């Protein structure tokens, strides 16, 4: 970053995004280690029936749930992206939902966030703590992308102590979310599981701000419900 001072603010935000996504990346590495699941994959890996995914493109999946539309041409400020599969995709930064099975043009300004989409029906684990170069606070949360209508899904996040090899003897745990939705309701159950379950006694959920369905929870209670830009930030207490 110090070599390109004119781009330092953008680089800083990209590094902050990477730290936000660190729990997701850590979980992907665990899945690769334990079940040989590829971390980065072409879109046709998860959508083999979608022939548009076989065309030459610069898109890729990061795990099963994030679609990365890289900007690879100089001076490019927009990206045309094919949204594979059925259902929908959410813009990561704006929470805008887009129908799958179509091509869309996404803004890609040099001074703004890169095009990034999350699959409808997933929850991505995050670090929602304060992030500074001097210190990174580790606070677990999930960014939740619920089905617009009826549907259900589960999401999990691997956790160990982050320092030792104790995980090799089974000394680890996981967060698990179960999200069930109808046209009127959204039911969310949260769990701390494993031989050494997470010790954090709160959990932050980020829901799209437009999400107005009736919410109910199992395994935790709501401490706070507050707006945060394009998102609705809920703090749960176990």
C-alpha positions as MATLAB code, in Angstrom:
seq = 'XXXXXXXXXXXXXXXXXXXXXXXXXXXXXXXXXXXXXXXXXXXXXXXXXXXXXXXXXXXXXXXXXXXXXXXXXXXXXXXXXXXXXXXXXXXXXXXXXXXXXXXXXXXXXXXXXXXXXXXXXXXXXXXXXXXXXXXXXXXXXXXXXXXXXXXXXXXXXXXXXXXXXXXXXXXXXXXXXXXXXXXXXXXXXXXXXXXXXXXXXXXXXXXXXXXXXXXXXXXXXXXXXXXXXXXXXXXXXX';
ca = [
       0.000    0.000    0.000;
       2.817    2.451    0.789;
       4.091    2.172   -2.818;
       0.835    3.579   -4.229;
      -0.334    6.349   -1.880;
      -3.061    7.430   -4.298;
      -4.674    3.981   -3.912;
      -3.988    3.478   -0.206;
      -7.632    4.109    0.898;
      -8.934    1.482   -1.561;
      -6.251   -1.019   -0.550;
      -7.061   -0.395    3.108;
     -10.739   -1.218    2.508;
      -9.862   -4.399    0.597;
      -7.632   -5.557    3.451;
     -10.447   -4.774    5.903;
     -12.861   -6.817    3.757;
     -10.436   -9.734    3.828;
     -10.292   -9.597    7.630;
     -14.102   -9.399    7.755;
     -14.221  -12.603    5.706;
     -11.473  -14.395    7.642;
     -13.863  -16.791    9.473;
     -15.364  -17.801    6.107;
     -11.901  -18.320    4.624;
     -10.781  -20.273    7.707;
     -13.862  -22.502    7.432;
     -13.129  -23.086    3.725;
      -9.582  -24.154    4.558;
     -10.986  -26.589    7.153;
     -13.409  -28.012    4.573;
     -10.532  -28.413    2.121;
      -8.461  -30.172    4.787;
     -11.225  -32.440    6.089;
     -13.330  -33.173    2.964;
     -11.153  -32.023    0.015;
     -13.664  -29.347   -0.989;
     -12.061  -26.834   -3.379;
     -11.807  -23.314   -2.025;
     -11.799  -21.463   -5.364;
     -13.831  -23.042   -8.150;
     -15.173  -22.227  -11.594;
     -18.892  -21.540  -11.673;
     -19.568  -24.696  -13.694;
     -18.299  -26.734  -10.711;
     -21.438  -25.889   -8.718;
     -23.733  -25.242  -11.697;
     -22.881  -27.969  -14.254;
     -26.341  -27.765  -15.828;
     -25.896  -24.060  -16.681;
     -24.189  -23.972  -20.089;
     -23.459  -20.242  -19.746;
     -20.940  -21.174  -17.050;
     -18.922  -23.050  -19.684;
     -18.299  -19.887  -21.679;
     -15.010  -18.078  -21.183;
     -15.321  -15.739  -18.205;
     -13.401  -14.237  -15.304;
     -15.947  -15.149  -12.628;
     -15.244  -17.611   -9.842;
     -16.842  -19.005   -6.730;
     -15.158  -18.540   -3.372;
     -16.524  -21.548   -1.556;
     -20.101  -22.488   -2.353;
     -21.690  -19.164   -1.467;
     -19.734  -16.198   -2.841;
     -19.502  -15.211   -6.506;
     -16.473  -13.055   -7.250;
     -16.602  -10.980  -10.441;
     -13.035   -9.800  -10.854;
     -12.225   -6.611  -12.735;
      -9.396   -7.521  -15.117;
      -9.415   -4.824  -17.819;
      -7.682   -1.440  -17.347;
     -10.061    1.482  -16.961;
     -13.052   -0.791  -16.445;
     -15.704    0.682  -14.117;
     -18.454   -1.889  -14.712;
     -18.612   -5.669  -14.904;
     -21.084   -7.777  -16.838;
     -21.821  -10.874  -14.741;
     -23.854  -14.009  -15.422;
     -25.846  -15.098  -12.345;
     -25.963  -18.898  -12.518;
     -28.521  -21.323  -11.148;
     -32.055  -20.618   -9.966;
     -33.432  -18.436   -7.207;
     -31.381  -15.331   -6.623;
     -28.146  -13.623   -5.634;
     -27.558  -10.718   -3.255;
     -25.069   -7.936   -3.818;
     -22.737   -8.209   -0.854;
     -22.343   -4.496   -0.212;
     -25.879   -3.247   -0.922;
     -28.096   -6.254    0.002;
     -29.890   -5.826   -3.337;
     -31.422   -9.106   -4.525;
     -31.076  -10.106   -8.183;
     -32.790  -13.007   -9.934;
     -30.536  -15.838  -11.073;
     -30.449  -16.983  -14.691;
     -29.647  -13.582  -16.191;
     -26.748  -11.310  -17.034;
     -26.423   -8.110  -15.010;
     -24.114   -5.115  -15.154;
     -22.539   -4.282  -11.809;
     -20.730   -1.093  -10.913;
     -16.995   -1.558  -10.326;
     -15.511    1.861   -9.534;
     -11.831    2.022   -8.650;
     -12.669    3.899   -5.455;
     -15.450    1.502   -4.429;
     -15.873   -2.129   -3.374;
     -15.328   -4.922   -5.918;
     -18.331   -6.795   -7.360;
     -19.191   -9.574   -4.922;
     -22.407  -11.574   -4.668;
     -23.802  -14.076   -2.177;
     -26.134  -16.917   -3.049;
     -29.720  -16.684   -1.828;
     -30.172  -19.207    0.983;
     -26.831  -18.950    2.757;
     -25.156  -17.349    5.760;
     -21.514  -16.293    5.599;
     -19.485  -16.267    8.845;
     -17.719  -12.985    9.551;
     -15.487  -11.176   11.967;
     -17.635   -8.176   12.960;
     -15.170   -6.801   15.516;
     -13.162   -3.611   15.177;
     -10.398   -3.991   12.607;
      -7.288   -1.830   12.818;
      -3.757   -2.502   11.661;
      -2.548   -2.327   15.262;
      -5.192   -4.740   16.543;
      -7.921   -6.964   15.095;
     -10.804   -7.781   17.435;
     -12.328  -11.213   16.771;
     -16.128  -11.121   17.181;
     -18.167  -13.742   15.383;
     -21.166  -12.944   13.255;
     -23.009  -14.150   10.172;
     -24.239  -12.183    7.179;
     -27.550  -13.885    6.366;
     -29.072  -14.039    2.889;
     -32.500  -15.645    3.395;
     -34.811  -17.082    0.787;
     -37.356  -14.536   -0.364;
     -40.175  -17.080   -0.108;
     -40.335  -20.570    1.350;
     -37.077  -22.376    1.980;
     -34.611  -23.501    4.599;
     -30.848  -23.879    4.887;
     -28.080  -24.455    7.404;
     -24.722  -22.743    7.754;
     -21.750  -23.564    9.945;
     -18.365  -22.133   10.870;
     -15.395  -24.130   12.117;
     -13.680  -22.811   15.250;
     -10.473  -23.823   17.029;
      -8.071  -21.927   19.275;
      -6.246  -20.503   16.245;
      -2.809  -21.080   17.755;
      -2.047  -24.721   18.543;
      -2.408  -28.157   16.927;
      -5.063  -29.226   19.457;
      -7.596  -29.542   16.644;
      -5.793  -32.698   15.475;
      -7.031  -34.469   18.599;
     -10.566  -33.209   18.077;
     -10.262  -30.097   20.227;
     -12.475  -27.859   18.087;
     -16.100  -26.876   17.619;
     -18.426  -24.978   15.333;
     -21.200  -22.452   15.084;
     -24.334  -23.663   13.303;
     -27.313  -21.701   12.027;
     -30.606  -23.079   10.774;
     -32.792  -20.603    8.884;
     -36.368  -21.387    7.849;
     -38.424  -18.885    5.902;
     -41.956  -18.460    4.617;
     -43.586  -15.482    2.976;
     -44.513  -14.157    6.444;
     -41.939  -15.528    8.887;
     -38.226  -16.046    9.398;
     -37.151  -18.568   12.037;
     -33.483  -18.709   13.050;
     -31.954  -21.301   15.371;
     -28.358  -20.944   16.586;
     -26.092  -23.596   18.092;
     -22.601  -23.888   19.583;
     -21.404  -27.445   19.036;
     -18.429  -29.798   19.204;
     -15.916  -31.119   21.715;
     -14.819  -27.551   22.353;
     -17.736  -25.314   21.352;
     -17.219  -21.567   20.815;
     -17.083  -19.624   24.075;
     -18.412  -16.326   22.737;
     -21.803  -15.809   24.410;
     -23.151  -13.373   21.827;
     -23.580  -13.617   18.071;
     -24.194  -10.859   15.523;
     -26.490  -11.461   12.554;
     -26.661   -9.076    9.611;
     -29.922   -9.263    7.665;
     -30.865   -7.133    4.642;
     -32.457   -3.891    5.869;
     -35.435   -4.616    3.597;
     -36.148   -7.815    5.562;
     -39.425   -7.048    7.389;
     -40.797  -10.530    8.037;
     -41.650  -11.599   11.564;
     -38.519  -12.935   13.280;
     -38.297  -15.695   15.868;
     -35.220  -17.302   17.433;
     -34.285  -20.573   19.094;
     -31.177  -21.012   21.225;
     -30.681  -17.281   21.832;
     -32.532  -14.050   22.518;
     -32.256  -10.649   20.825;
     -30.319   -8.021   22.772;
     -30.259   -5.320   20.098;
     -31.828   -4.720   16.697;
     -30.406   -1.687   14.926;
     -29.915   -0.400   11.363;
     -26.423   -0.464    9.846;
     -26.409    0.947    6.318;
     -27.969   -1.579    3.944;
     -28.180   -4.078    6.785;
     -30.112   -4.801    9.940;
     -27.733   -5.726   12.771;
     -29.108   -8.093   15.394;
     -27.068   -8.975   18.475;
     -28.114  -12.295   20.020;
     -27.374  -13.464   23.556;
     -27.066  -17.178   24.397;
];
